[in-house]
C-alpha angles and dihedrals in degrees: 000000000000090000091051091050091048090052092049090050090053092049093048096043112122095000126126105243090221090061097052094086096028126107109289088009130131096294092052090048091052092048090052093047093047092047093051090046090054092047092052091047089051091053092048089054091047093051090048091053090048091052091049089054091050097253120140109227138140144169118296108189126268141289127210120239131179115217133179118236130183091268109026151352109270132193112215131194103230115201117228135203125218095238092052093228096119113109111174118225094209094056114009120216096266098029117113100174136059111240091245089059091063090045091055092051092048091047092052091046091050089054089061099260114150124231089257092051092049091051091050092047093053092045095047098045103031106016090239118145107209124181121233088238091059092051091048091048092051094049093041088062085070090069092076088053090049092053091051092046093048091055099041119125116264134210118274098239134035117182089200135020122180116204117196142153141211127195120243131182111234130174110240127171092344096312132094105236130191102237130182121238111202123203130192116203115189129199112212124216090262090055097252119133130238132180105231098191152316124238129185118205132163094214130022123224146139094275092053093047091047089055091051094050093045089051091054090050093049089053091059108275107142100170142016113190098195127011113196112204135175099235098274111169115255094008100109090050091050092051095049092045088065102025104032096183098046113119109229112211124189110229106253092207092056091046091054091048091050090049091054090058086075092051128086115244096250092053098048098089096057093038094060096068090047090054092048089055088066092073105016104060115105130220098028121171090224139004090250095057096090092050092045091051090051092048092052093045131087097269094043090054092045094048108027091166088073094062091045090053093051092047091053089055096035096108089064095038094056097071088066091069093056094063127086118250093261092059092044090056089057094047102039109053095043086196091162097056092039091053090050093049090050092055092046095049091048091054093043094048093067092055102057089201138351126242094227145351089265092055091052093044091050094056096040092051092051092048092049092045090052091049091050090057088064093058102100104157144001118277112267091243090062097074092061092039092052091064090048091050089055090052096045099041102024129243092285114068097178114136087224094058104107090189094066106119120242120228100178115107144100 
């Protein structure tokens, strides 16, 4: 420890403390010195291997190469060999950026920063002038990762899968179109979350949804116990065409939001508690009682379109009443999907519109990937709900288990 402190004192001797972390300061000098030390060590190892194999080779001077790092532009002295067979691992022959530089760009992009904002950030903090084409090239490299991620194998059983969509403006054939981006968020048996996939489609319909569900099945999903959807036309039929025993549940949050579209702004606050009473009251004589009470009440009479909307979706609202309170708490709030949508909308808002589907997919994947890194553990409600799932659906959750009890009905 004393030797380390003595070395630090020598390095800092005579230096202005404000310049230690500045551009071309002590840290940049150390990074340059360490990089050149590593490069020379790599060449020594390469020449030793060449000699062992009986090849005659030796050092042949140095060449200068400018590379971008996460904090500066740095000129390195790259050692060369006479045979020209040396290809450094630290900085490859045609590489102009340290790996951490690309990581910084991708991290900024994932946080919703535009290309212009990333350029300004690098220029202001590090004095590095980076072209828009370079930033695009770095982030475009993510597309290969996206393709691999979108086709990865999935677990066999998901107790819960939330399907939702956000609208994104994307340039297509010379026009900016309002496209839907669909997201599937799965809850695994241990309560942890996983994004199953992202799909971009201009129009929604049963054929599109059938393709999505078949894709999930082909990637290994054998059973979904409950699929929570937002009332998209043709979606429940598509799910049950592939997973016949899956209980399709309309998202209560989306149904309430849709109901409020019929309500004047000044009435929305008092209408919300009346809507919640439809599914929250205890000890009802029938599952329809809450809806019938709302329909006969003041707000049901004032806004009859609300009751009509709930009745149209009632087949996929009813399953909610069959579950214990612990399971309802998992299904109803949809905190996970709502939190994701909030992050996505915040990132999308800064763009205005995207140049292509790939550009949109690239950003959305990075935002979702960043959000997934924050998922450390299952929600506390899950541990109680897991026991209830075992009671409701049975210990075996295989889609091929004909003995699994059904809870869907009116």
